[in-house]
């Protein structure tokens, strides 16, 4: 199949032959499935040549292979608009060597978390797609967040003409900084709602709204159409592939590896989108030997890779790495679909089973097709100990999600002796979870105020407090809406004035 014929289809078989721009606009397929490309394209330029490119140039070389109905001019405009001075480093993603591993810092954007890498470009991809598809309706971005997606999406879509954004987050299930970043968000088109439930409840509620065809008709009558900024949107996933290719290219450029050398990649994982992007990069030709999927105490993915059984029927644990406090990893469906040999019917049955019984089991053949993945997990105590160990040894401070990944990586090396050069996805600034980070390194922080702890962290780590944190120090609370899980749809209707 030539790249020009690349199209998108639902993982559950209901839709086929969509353009990339149409898949991005819709976000979630009408049958509840996720959009997947009809093929994963191969890189057209050598990794050595990519090593000479800037982030923006490399992003185009990766993304144009997936987004085949965007013109060169359109895509370069989206990339140029996204990856600019919003990031506090020209590199956009910085590779830091510490204690023998390479930490890929994905938090240099405006909300200091990895979600910025894709959510800086998604509004441009989406508004360009709306023009291409002659969409007259106002696009309503409906998103559930475990802490980071919400702020990054709102920052991206704030006051973007022709769009509104509504974000649901679990009350008490995000860090204080994450909550403040959301509830102080400016923009006339932004709305934030705290739900009385956990992230899985928020995510399930959002999917339910997408699946309600009667509600869809009501929206259309009033000139609205729904789309998503969650990692279920293919427009989120494709930009994430870029930074893994970029990391490999920097290892070549910095003389750490030769072109063609294998690397391992470790990713702290909740909704599975970030590590899936690394898998896509491997399928494109990146020499990745192993994808290490790092979980916290909500280790549903670890158990899945160990046993072949996905079982969400377990206690939901609130941890110091809240963006990973997830029991339904939505993006895993894309890997399941690939592992069935793209058999939409087989995938649909497994997803129905998950919805009905809370669990499903994959076949041995499917497990063989997922052999690139290995699971690992870190307890709360192990995570804290790893953050402290790395800081004491190297002076490098990492956040609680990166701590999970770092811990899982160290345990893997101890078990296997595998010394393959390893990239660890560093998904958030330590400032986003300063209380937990400072507690890990220096012990109990008592009831010390959050911003005082950040000032201490600044002195300890020698890294300036990011503007994203300074701007919420005295910011006005603009959003204080709350609702029950059962009233999410009526809350959306109320916000939109239906």
GROMACS .gro file of C-alpha atoms in nm:
model
  498
    1UNK     CA    1   0.000   0.000   0.000
    2UNK     CA    2   0.146   0.336  -0.096
    3UNK     CA    3   0.158   0.612   0.162
    4UNK     CA    4  -0.077   0.825  -0.047
    5UNK     CA    5  -0.345   0.561   0.015
    6UNK     CA    6  -0.303   0.570   0.393
    7UNK     CA    7  -0.643   0.616   0.557
    8UNK     CA    8  -0.796   0.571   0.901
    9UNK     CA    9  -1.043   0.316   1.033
   10UNK     CA   10  -1.208   0.231   1.364
   11UNK     CA   11  -1.053  -0.045   1.576
   12UNK     CA   12  -1.409  -0.186   1.603
   13UNK     CA   13  -1.483  -0.196   1.232
   14UNK     CA   14  -1.763   0.059   1.205
   15UNK     CA   15  -1.580   0.315   0.992
   16UNK     CA   16  -1.314   0.286   0.722
   17UNK     CA   17  -1.137   0.504   0.468
   18UNK     CA   18  -1.132   0.831   0.667
   19UNK     CA   19  -0.873   1.099   0.594
   20UNK     CA   20  -0.634   1.197   0.874
   21UNK     CA   21  -0.802   1.537   0.912
   22UNK     CA   22  -1.145   1.375   0.944
   23UNK     CA   23  -1.018   1.128   1.208
   24UNK     CA   24  -0.862   1.416   1.405
   25UNK     CA   25  -1.184   1.617   1.388
   26UNK     CA   26  -1.401   1.330   1.510
   27UNK     CA   27  -1.163   1.214   1.783
   28UNK     CA   28  -1.353   0.898   1.873
   29UNK     CA   29  -1.518   0.665   1.619
   30UNK     CA   30  -1.897   0.639   1.617
   31UNK     CA   31  -1.883   0.273   1.723
   32UNK     CA   32  -1.674   0.361   2.030
   33UNK     CA   33  -1.351   0.246   1.867
   34UNK     CA   34  -1.030   0.441   1.816
   35UNK     CA   35  -0.897   0.550   1.478
   36UNK     CA   36  -0.593   0.368   1.344
   37UNK     CA   37  -0.393   0.422   1.025
   38UNK     CA   38  -0.440   0.152   0.760
   39UNK     CA   39  -0.062   0.104   0.780
   40UNK     CA   40   0.226   0.235   0.990
   41UNK     CA   41   0.455   0.411   0.740
   42UNK     CA   42   0.832   0.366   0.732
   43UNK     CA   43   1.069   0.658   0.779
   44UNK     CA   44   1.188   0.789   0.442
   45UNK     CA   45   1.504   0.964   0.562
   46UNK     CA   46   1.802   0.798   0.731
   47UNK     CA   47   1.836   0.837   1.106
   48UNK     CA   48   2.179   0.991   1.047
   49UNK     CA   49   2.024   1.263   0.831
   50UNK     CA   50   1.746   1.318   1.085
   51UNK     CA   51   2.019   1.378   1.346
   52UNK     CA   52   2.115   1.697   1.162
   53UNK     CA   53   1.761   1.839   1.179
   54UNK     CA   54   1.592   2.067   1.429
   55UNK     CA   55   1.293   1.938   1.625
   56UNK     CA   56   1.057   2.120   1.389
   57UNK     CA   57   1.220   1.979   1.074
   58UNK     CA   58   1.222   1.626   1.214
   59UNK     CA   59   0.858   1.663   1.324
   60UNK     CA   60   0.758   1.731   0.964
   61UNK     CA   61   0.949   1.424   0.836
   62UNK     CA   62   0.760   1.199   1.080
   63UNK     CA   63   0.416   1.358   1.081
   64UNK     CA   64   0.362   1.406   0.707
   65UNK     CA   65   0.381   1.027   0.668
   66UNK     CA   66   0.068   0.990   0.883
   67UNK     CA   67  -0.122   1.309   0.801
   68UNK     CA   68  -0.132   1.255   0.428
   69UNK     CA   69  -0.420   1.490   0.344
   70UNK     CA   70  -0.249   1.793   0.502
   71UNK     CA   71  -0.048   1.993   0.249
   72UNK     CA   72   0.320   2.061   0.321
   73UNK     CA   73   0.233   2.426   0.383
   74UNK     CA   74  -0.052   2.340   0.624
   75UNK     CA   75   0.150   2.092   0.827
   76UNK     CA   76   0.458   2.315   0.848
   77UNK     CA   77   0.234   2.600   0.965
   78UNK     CA   78   0.092   2.375   1.243
   79UNK     CA   79   0.441   2.264   1.349
   80UNK     CA   80   0.587   2.616   1.341
   81UNK     CA   81   0.295   2.753   1.545
   82UNK     CA   82   0.319   2.477   1.807
   83UNK     CA   83   0.692   2.441   1.871
   84UNK     CA   84   0.799   2.799   1.932
   85UNK     CA   85   0.882   3.020   2.231
   86UNK     CA   86   0.608   2.845   2.436
   87UNK     CA   87   0.889   2.598   2.508
   88UNK     CA   88   1.170   2.715   2.735
   89UNK     CA   89   1.442   2.540   2.534
   90UNK     CA   90   1.522   2.558   2.164
   91UNK     CA   91   1.563   2.182   2.160
   92UNK     CA   92   1.192   2.147   2.261
   93UNK     CA   93   1.273   1.806   2.419
   94UNK     CA   94   1.603   1.783   2.606
   95UNK     CA   95   1.797   1.459   2.656
   96UNK     CA   96   1.972   1.453   2.996
   97UNK     CA   97   2.221   1.182   3.089
   98UNK     CA   98   2.209   1.079   3.457
   99UNK     CA   99   2.354   0.768   3.617
  100UNK     CA  100   2.389   0.582   3.286
  101UNK     CA  101   2.038   0.643   3.146
  102UNK     CA  102   1.907   0.913   2.914
  103UNK     CA  103   1.612   1.109   3.052
  104UNK     CA  104   1.404   1.258   2.771
  105UNK     CA  105   1.266   1.578   2.927
  106UNK     CA  106   0.922   1.627   2.776
  107UNK     CA  107   0.818   1.905   3.014
  108UNK     CA  108   0.964   2.222   2.866
  109UNK     CA  109   0.626   2.345   2.735
  110UNK     CA  110   0.380   2.590   2.884
  111UNK     CA  111   0.224   2.350   3.137
  112UNK     CA  112   0.544   2.160   3.234
  113UNK     CA  113   0.420   1.812   3.140
  114UNK     CA  114   0.465   1.586   2.838
  115UNK     CA  115   0.109   1.652   2.720
  116UNK     CA  116   0.234   1.988   2.587
  117UNK     CA  117   0.432   1.803   2.321
  118UNK     CA  118   0.111   1.699   2.142
  119UNK     CA  119  -0.144   1.944   2.279
  120UNK     CA  120   0.052   2.244   2.153
  121UNK     CA  121  -0.007   2.126   1.797
  122UNK     CA  122  -0.351   1.963   1.823
  123UNK     CA  123  -0.549   2.294   1.811
  124UNK     CA  124  -0.370   2.386   1.487
  125UNK     CA  125  -0.422   2.040   1.339
  126UNK     CA  126  -0.788   2.057   1.436
  127UNK     CA  127  -0.869   2.408   1.314
  128UNK     CA  128  -0.686   2.333   0.987
  129UNK     CA  129  -0.890   2.010   0.961
  130UNK     CA  130  -1.214   2.204   1.020
  131UNK     CA  131  -1.133   2.437   0.727
  132UNK     CA  132  -1.032   2.144   0.504
  133UNK     CA  133  -1.359   1.964   0.579
  134UNK     CA  134  -1.577   2.279   0.551
  135UNK     CA  135  -1.701   2.242   0.908
  136UNK     CA  136  -1.940   2.523   1.002
  137UNK     CA  137  -2.022   2.392   1.352
  138UNK     CA  138  -1.842   2.509   1.663
  139UNK     CA  139  -1.610   2.229   1.779
  140UNK     CA  140  -1.658   2.131   2.142
  141UNK     CA  141  -1.349   1.958   2.282
  142UNK     CA  142  -1.465   1.718   2.553
  143UNK     CA  143  -1.188   1.568   2.762
  144UNK     CA  144  -1.128   1.368   3.080
  145UNK     CA  145  -0.799   1.426   3.256
  146UNK     CA  146  -0.596   1.253   3.525
  147UNK     CA  147  -0.419   1.585   3.579
  148UNK     CA  148  -0.206   1.696   3.286
  149UNK     CA  149  -0.412   1.662   2.968
  150UNK     CA  150  -0.674   1.904   3.099
  151UNK     CA  151  -0.443   2.199   3.155
  152UNK     CA  152  -0.240   2.136   2.840
  153UNK     CA  153  -0.554   2.106   2.627
  154UNK     CA  154  -0.707   2.421   2.774
  155UNK     CA  155  -0.384   2.614   2.725
  156UNK     CA  156  -0.377   2.497   2.363
  157UNK     CA  157  -0.742   2.571   2.284
  158UNK     CA  158  -0.791   2.887   2.496
  159UNK     CA  159  -0.962   3.151   2.280
  160UNK     CA  160  -0.903   2.953   1.958
  161UNK     CA  161  -1.186   3.073   1.729
  162UNK     CA  162  -1.455   2.816   1.649
  163UNK     CA  163  -1.377   2.595   1.950
  164UNK     CA  164  -1.491   2.543   2.308
  165UNK     CA  165  -1.331   2.309   2.560
  166UNK     CA  166  -1.483   2.127   2.858
  167UNK     CA  167  -1.251   1.932   3.089
  168UNK     CA  168  -1.358   1.684   3.359
  169UNK     CA  169  -1.112   1.591   3.634
  170UNK     CA  170  -1.144   1.374   3.949
  171UNK     CA  171  -1.189   1.591   4.259
  172UNK     CA  172  -0.911   1.501   4.503
  173UNK     CA  173  -0.740   1.284   4.242
  174UNK     CA  174  -0.487   1.536   4.106
  175UNK     CA  175  -0.201   1.728   4.266
  176UNK     CA  176  -0.265   2.077   4.405
  177UNK     CA  177  -0.054   2.231   4.129
  178UNK     CA  178  -0.243   2.039   3.861
  179UNK     CA  179  -0.574   2.155   4.007
  180UNK     CA  180  -0.463   2.518   4.035
  181UNK     CA  181  -0.336   2.512   3.677
  182UNK     CA  182  -0.682   2.406   3.560
  183UNK     CA  183  -0.910   2.617   3.780
  184UNK     CA  184  -0.715   2.937   3.705
  185UNK     CA  185  -0.713   2.881   3.327
  186UNK     CA  186  -0.805   3.191   3.126
  187UNK     CA  187  -1.001   3.189   2.801
  188UNK     CA  188  -1.364   3.267   2.734
  189UNK     CA  189  -1.413   2.924   2.572
  190UNK     CA  190  -1.263   2.714   2.857
  191UNK     CA  191  -1.463   2.518   3.117
  192UNK     CA  192  -1.340   2.291   3.396
  193UNK     CA  193  -1.556   2.055   3.601
  194UNK     CA  194  -1.448   1.850   3.904
  195UNK     CA  195  -1.638   1.520   3.917
  196UNK     CA  196  -1.712   1.321   4.231
  197UNK     CA  197  -1.530   1.006   4.122
  198UNK     CA  198  -1.195   0.887   3.988
  199UNK     CA  199  -1.030   0.930   3.647
  200UNK     CA  200  -1.178   0.608   3.508
  201UNK     CA  201  -1.524   0.742   3.597
  202UNK     CA  202  -1.446   1.068   3.413
  203UNK     CA  203  -1.309   0.886   3.108
  204UNK     CA  204  -1.603   0.643   3.093
  205UNK     CA  205  -1.847   0.934   3.130
  206UNK     CA  206  -1.686   1.124   2.842
  207UNK     CA  207  -1.693   0.815   2.618
  208UNK     CA  208  -2.061   0.768   2.705
  209UNK     CA  209  -2.141   1.125   2.596
  210UNK     CA  210  -1.960   1.064   2.266
  211UNK     CA  211  -2.165   0.748   2.217
  212UNK     CA  212  -2.504   0.914   2.286
  213UNK     CA  213  -2.642   0.971   1.936
  214UNK     CA  214  -2.951   1.157   2.060
  215UNK     CA  215  -2.729   1.402   2.245
  216UNK     CA  216  -2.518   1.436   1.928
  217UNK     CA  217  -2.831   1.538   1.736
  218UNK     CA  218  -2.921   1.798   2.002
  219UNK     CA  219  -2.571   1.941   1.973
  220UNK     CA  220  -2.582   1.950   1.592
  221UNK     CA  221  -2.915   2.134   1.601
  222UNK     CA  222  -2.750   2.405   1.810
  223UNK     CA  223  -2.444   2.422   1.582
  224UNK     CA  224  -2.199   2.215   1.791
  225UNK     CA  225  -1.998   1.898   1.725
  226UNK     CA  226  -1.787   1.702   1.972
  227UNK     CA  227  -1.421   1.617   1.943
  228UNK     CA  228  -1.158   1.495   2.188
  229UNK     CA  229  -0.817   1.611   2.303
  230UNK     CA  230  -0.749   1.290   2.497
  231UNK     CA  231  -0.482   1.052   2.375
  232UNK     CA  232  -0.764   0.858   2.209
  233UNK     CA  233  -0.741   1.126   1.935
  234UNK     CA  234  -0.496   1.018   1.664
  235UNK     CA  235  -0.393   1.386   1.645
  236UNK     CA  236  -0.246   1.341   1.993
  237UNK     CA  237  -0.067   1.016   1.917
  238UNK     CA  238   0.113   1.112   1.594
  239UNK     CA  239   0.302   1.413   1.742
  240UNK     CA  240   0.417   1.188   2.029
  241UNK     CA  241   0.594   0.955   1.785
  242UNK     CA  242   0.819   1.248   1.692
  243UNK     CA  243   1.002   1.283   2.021
  244UNK     CA  244   1.117   0.921   2.030
  245UNK     CA  245   1.267   0.955   1.681
  246UNK     CA  246   1.418   1.286   1.796
  247UNK     CA  247   1.571   1.123   2.108
  248UNK     CA  248   1.739   0.856   1.895
  249UNK     CA  249   1.867   1.121   1.655
  250UNK     CA  250   2.019   1.319   1.947
  251UNK     CA  251   2.195   1.006   2.075
  252UNK     CA  252   2.356   0.976   1.730
  253UNK     CA  253   2.437   1.348   1.717
  254UNK     CA  254   2.592   1.341   2.066
  255UNK     CA  255   2.807   1.040   1.975
  256UNK     CA  256   2.638   0.811   2.228
  257UNK     CA  257   2.531   0.553   1.967
  258UNK     CA  258   2.595   0.474   1.601
  259UNK     CA  259   2.311   0.470   1.348
  260UNK     CA  260   2.142   0.130   1.368
  261UNK     CA  261   2.238   0.059   1.731
  262UNK     CA  262   1.948  -0.071   1.939
  263UNK     CA  263   1.801   0.121   2.231
  264UNK     CA  264   1.544   0.043   2.500
  265UNK     CA  265   1.269   0.288   2.595
  266UNK     CA  266   1.107   0.308   2.940
  267UNK     CA  267   0.779   0.497   2.979
  268UNK     CA  268   0.572   0.566   3.293
  269UNK     CA  269   0.233   0.450   3.173
  270UNK     CA  270  -0.132   0.517   3.255
  271UNK     CA  271  -0.352   0.553   2.948
  272UNK     CA  272  -0.092   0.376   2.726
  273UNK     CA  273  -0.072   0.650   2.460
  274UNK     CA  274   0.284   0.761   2.534
  275UNK     CA  275   0.437   0.414   2.514
  276UNK     CA  276   0.221   0.327   2.213
  277UNK     CA  277   0.380   0.623   2.033
  278UNK     CA  278   0.721   0.465   2.102
  279UNK     CA  279   0.589   0.139   1.953
  280UNK     CA  280   0.478   0.330   1.643
  281UNK     CA  281   0.830   0.476   1.620
  282UNK     CA  282   0.971   0.122   1.628
  283UNK     CA  283   0.731   0.013   1.354
  284UNK     CA  284   0.851   0.311   1.147
  285UNK     CA  285   1.206   0.176   1.160
  286UNK     CA  286   1.353   0.311   1.486
  287UNK     CA  287   1.590   0.040   1.623
  288UNK     CA  288   1.406  -0.018   1.953
  289UNK     CA  289   1.476  -0.352   2.121
  290UNK     CA  290   1.244  -0.333   2.422
  291UNK     CA  291   0.959  -0.113   2.542
  292UNK     CA  292   0.949  -0.117   2.921
  293UNK     CA  293   0.600  -0.028   3.045
  294UNK     CA  294   0.633   0.119   3.396
  295UNK     CA  295   0.331   0.116   3.630
  296UNK     CA  296   0.273   0.246   3.980
  297UNK     CA  297   0.068   0.050   4.237
  298UNK     CA  298  -0.229   0.056   3.994
  299UNK     CA  299  -0.045  -0.214   3.803
  300UNK     CA  300  -0.319  -0.333   3.567
  301UNK     CA  301  -0.079  -0.309   3.269
  302UNK     CA  302   0.202  -0.493   3.448
  303UNK     CA  303  -0.037  -0.777   3.529
  304UNK     CA  304  -0.162  -0.777   3.170
  305UNK     CA  305   0.185  -0.818   3.018
  306UNK     CA  306   0.268  -1.085   3.277
  307UNK     CA  307  -0.049  -1.294   3.233
  308UNK     CA  308  -0.231  -1.192   2.915
  309UNK     CA  309  -0.536  -1.107   3.127
  310UNK     CA  310  -0.658  -0.747   3.146
  311UNK     CA  311  -0.861  -0.711   3.466
  312UNK     CA  312  -0.978  -0.372   3.591
  313UNK     CA  313  -1.172  -0.529   3.881
  314UNK     CA  314  -0.939  -0.417   4.158
  315UNK     CA  315  -0.894  -0.146   4.415
  316UNK     CA  316  -0.822   0.198   4.269
  317UNK     CA  317  -0.520   0.336   4.454
  318UNK     CA  318  -0.443   0.708   4.484
  319UNK     CA  319  -0.065   0.752   4.454
  320UNK     CA  320   0.192   1.030   4.431
  321UNK     CA  321   0.197   0.974   4.051
  322UNK     CA  322  -0.170   1.060   3.984
  323UNK     CA  323  -0.146   1.078   3.604
  324UNK     CA  324  -0.090   0.701   3.616
  325UNK     CA  325  -0.376   0.627   3.854
  326UNK     CA  326  -0.577   0.459   3.580
  327UNK     CA  327  -0.737   0.113   3.555
  328UNK     CA  328  -0.881   0.145   3.203
  329UNK     CA  329  -0.592   0.219   2.966
  330UNK     CA  330  -0.784   0.341   2.661
  331UNK     CA  331  -0.496   0.335   2.415
  332UNK     CA  332  -0.423  -0.030   2.485
  333UNK     CA  333  -0.714  -0.099   2.249
  334UNK     CA  334  -0.495   0.012   1.959
  335UNK     CA  335  -0.227  -0.243   2.053
  336UNK     CA  336  -0.493  -0.513   2.102
  337UNK     CA  337  -0.627  -0.433   1.753
  338UNK     CA  338  -0.277  -0.463   1.602
  339UNK     CA  339  -0.213  -0.787   1.792
  340UNK     CA  340  -0.528  -0.944   1.641
  341UNK     CA  341  -0.380  -0.877   1.297
  342UNK     CA  342  -0.615  -0.576   1.266
  343UNK     CA  343  -0.922  -0.795   1.312
  344UNK     CA  344  -1.179  -0.534   1.416
  345UNK     CA  345  -1.441  -0.793   1.506
  346UNK     CA  346  -1.207  -0.981   1.741
  347UNK     CA  347  -1.107  -0.652   1.904
  348UNK     CA  348  -1.470  -0.538   1.939
  349UNK     CA  349  -1.561  -0.860   2.123
  350UNK     CA  350  -1.276  -0.812   2.372
  351UNK     CA  351  -1.380  -0.450   2.436
  352UNK     CA  352  -1.742  -0.558   2.488
  353UNK     CA  353  -1.619  -0.820   2.734
  354UNK     CA  354  -1.424  -0.552   2.922
  355UNK     CA  355  -1.733  -0.331   2.941
  356UNK     CA  356  -1.958  -0.617   3.057
  357UNK     CA  357  -1.732  -0.818   3.288
  358UNK     CA  358  -1.440  -0.584   3.365
  359UNK     CA  359  -1.183  -0.822   3.215
  360UNK     CA  360  -1.065  -1.005   2.903
  361UNK     CA  361  -0.793  -1.252   2.808
  362UNK     CA  362  -0.583  -1.238   2.491
  363UNK     CA  363  -0.461  -1.540   2.293
  364UNK     CA  364  -0.105  -1.671   2.296
  365UNK     CA  365  -0.068  -1.556   1.935
  366UNK     CA  366  -0.165  -1.203   2.037
  367UNK     CA  367   0.082  -1.212   2.325
  368UNK     CA  368   0.356  -1.314   2.082
  369UNK     CA  369   0.273  -1.010   1.871
  370UNK     CA  370   0.316  -0.793   2.182
  371UNK     CA  371   0.658  -0.938   2.265
  372UNK     CA  372   0.827  -0.596   2.228
  373UNK     CA  373   0.665  -0.494   2.558
  374UNK     CA  374   0.764  -0.585   2.911
  375UNK     CA  375   0.590  -0.465   3.225
  376UNK     CA  376   0.736  -0.348   3.553
  377UNK     CA  377   0.603  -0.158   3.852
  378UNK     CA  378   0.721   0.044   4.149
  379UNK     CA  379   0.555   0.076   4.489
  380UNK     CA  380   0.516   0.418   4.651
  381UNK     CA  381   0.815   0.345   4.877
  382UNK     CA  382   1.033   0.230   4.584
  383UNK     CA  383   0.939   0.538   4.382
  384UNK     CA  384   1.034   0.775   4.665
  385UNK     CA  385   1.360   0.587   4.726
  386UNK     CA  386   1.455   0.609   4.356
  387UNK     CA  387   1.392   0.987   4.340
  388UNK     CA  388   1.615   1.029   4.647
  389UNK     CA  389   1.883   0.787   4.521
  390UNK     CA  390   1.916   0.964   4.187
  391UNK     CA  391   1.927   1.309   4.346
  392UNK     CA  392   2.181   1.207   4.613
  393UNK     CA  393   2.403   1.042   4.353
  394UNK     CA  394   2.382   1.293   4.067
  395UNK     CA  395   2.200   1.609   4.184
  396UNK     CA  396   1.934   1.545   3.918
  397UNK     CA  397   1.578   1.590   4.044
  398UNK     CA  398   1.293   1.397   3.877
  399UNK     CA  399   0.919   1.398   3.934
  400UNK     CA  400   0.709   1.113   4.076
  401UNK     CA  401   0.608   0.970   3.734
  402UNK     CA  402   0.964   0.970   3.602
  403UNK     CA  403   1.061   0.815   3.937
  404UNK     CA  404   0.837   0.516   3.864
  405UNK     CA  405   0.999   0.470   3.521
  406UNK     CA  406   1.350   0.514   3.660
  407UNK     CA  407   1.286   0.260   3.935
  408UNK     CA  408   1.138   0.004   3.693
  409UNK     CA  409   1.439   0.052   3.462
  410UNK     CA  410   1.690  -0.005   3.747
  411UNK     CA  411   1.507  -0.319   3.859
  412UNK     CA  412   1.503  -0.448   3.500
  413UNK     CA  413   1.879  -0.397   3.464
  414UNK     CA  414   1.944  -0.574   3.797
  415UNK     CA  415   1.728  -0.870   3.689
  416UNK     CA  416   1.862  -0.906   3.334
  417UNK     CA  417   2.202  -0.740   3.315
  418UNK     CA  418   2.081  -0.572   2.994
  419UNK     CA  419   2.294  -0.259   2.947
  420UNK     CA  420   2.140  -0.145   2.617
  421UNK     CA  421   2.137   0.239   2.605
  422UNK     CA  422   1.799   0.339   2.749
  423UNK     CA  423   1.580   0.644   2.701
  424UNK     CA  424   1.349   0.712   2.996
  425UNK     CA  425   1.050   0.934   2.919
  426UNK     CA  426   1.060   1.212   3.180
  427UNK     CA  427   0.699   1.318   3.167
  428UNK     CA  428   0.669   1.610   3.410
  429UNK     CA  429   0.874   1.872   3.585
  430UNK     CA  430   0.945   1.798   3.953
  431UNK     CA  431   0.774   2.132   4.023
  432UNK     CA  432   0.441   1.984   3.920
  433UNK     CA  433   0.461   1.739   4.213
  434UNK     CA  434   0.694   1.936   4.439
  435UNK     CA  435   0.540   1.821   4.768
  436UNK     CA  436   0.589   1.450   4.689
  437UNK     CA  437   0.935   1.507   4.539
  438UNK     CA  438   1.064   1.708   4.836
  439UNK     CA  439   0.916   1.452   5.077
  440UNK     CA  440   1.100   1.173   4.891
  441UNK     CA  441   1.434   1.353   4.907
  442UNK     CA  442   1.422   1.543   5.238
  443UNK     CA  443   1.148   1.374   5.442
  444UNK     CA  444   0.813   1.489   5.578
  445UNK     CA  445   0.716   1.842   5.468
  446UNK     CA  446   0.440   1.870   5.728
  447UNK     CA  447   0.171   2.121   5.638
  448UNK     CA  448   0.412   2.355   5.461
  449UNK     CA  449   0.243   2.563   5.192
  450UNK     CA  450   0.284   2.433   4.832
  451UNK     CA  451   0.465   2.739   4.697
  452UNK     CA  452   0.705   2.750   4.994
  453UNK     CA  453   0.796   2.388   4.910
  454UNK     CA  454   0.861   2.493   4.550
  455UNK     CA  455   1.096   2.765   4.669
  456UNK     CA  456   1.284   2.500   4.871
  457UNK     CA  457   1.295   2.272   4.566
  458UNK     CA  458   1.438   2.556   4.360
  459UNK     CA  459   1.720   2.602   4.610
  460UNK     CA  460   1.787   2.227   4.633
  461UNK     CA  461   1.778   2.144   4.261
  462UNK     CA  462   1.929   2.467   4.131
  463UNK     CA  463   1.664   2.480   3.857
  464UNK     CA  464   1.458   2.797   3.816
  465UNK     CA  465   1.086   2.778   3.897
  466UNK     CA  466   0.908   2.754   3.558
  467UNK     CA  467   0.679   3.039   3.446
  468UNK     CA  468   0.388   2.788   3.439
  469UNK     CA  469   0.420   2.761   3.819
  470UNK     CA  470   0.488   3.128   3.890
  471UNK     CA  471   0.177   3.234   3.700
  472UNK     CA  472  -0.056   3.030   3.926
  473UNK     CA  473   0.103   3.151   4.251
  474UNK     CA  474  -0.140   3.442   4.280
  475UNK     CA  475  -0.381   3.366   3.995
  476UNK     CA  476  -0.755   3.411   4.040
  477UNK     CA  477  -0.974   3.098   4.061
  478UNK     CA  478  -1.200   3.113   3.755
  479UNK     CA  479  -1.365   2.768   3.756
  480UNK     CA  480  -1.539   2.607   4.053
  481UNK     CA  481  -1.804   2.384   3.893
  482UNK     CA  482  -1.848   2.030   4.031
  483UNK     CA  483  -2.082   1.745   3.935
  484UNK     CA  484  -2.162   1.378   3.994
  485UNK     CA  485  -2.062   1.117   3.735
  486UNK     CA  486  -2.431   1.066   3.647
  487UNK     CA  487  -2.480   1.435   3.562
  488UNK     CA  488  -2.180   1.485   3.331
  489UNK     CA  489  -2.395   1.498   3.016
  490UNK     CA  490  -2.646   1.743   3.164
  491UNK     CA  491  -2.351   1.954   3.285
  492UNK     CA  492  -2.219   1.972   2.926
  493UNK     CA  493  -2.569   2.070   2.808
  494UNK     CA  494  -2.585   2.342   3.073
  495UNK     CA  495  -2.243   2.484   2.982
  496UNK     CA  496  -2.338   2.497   2.613
  497UNK     CA  497  -2.680   2.644   2.686
  498UNK     CA  498  -2.875   2.357   2.526
   0.00000   0.00000   0.00000
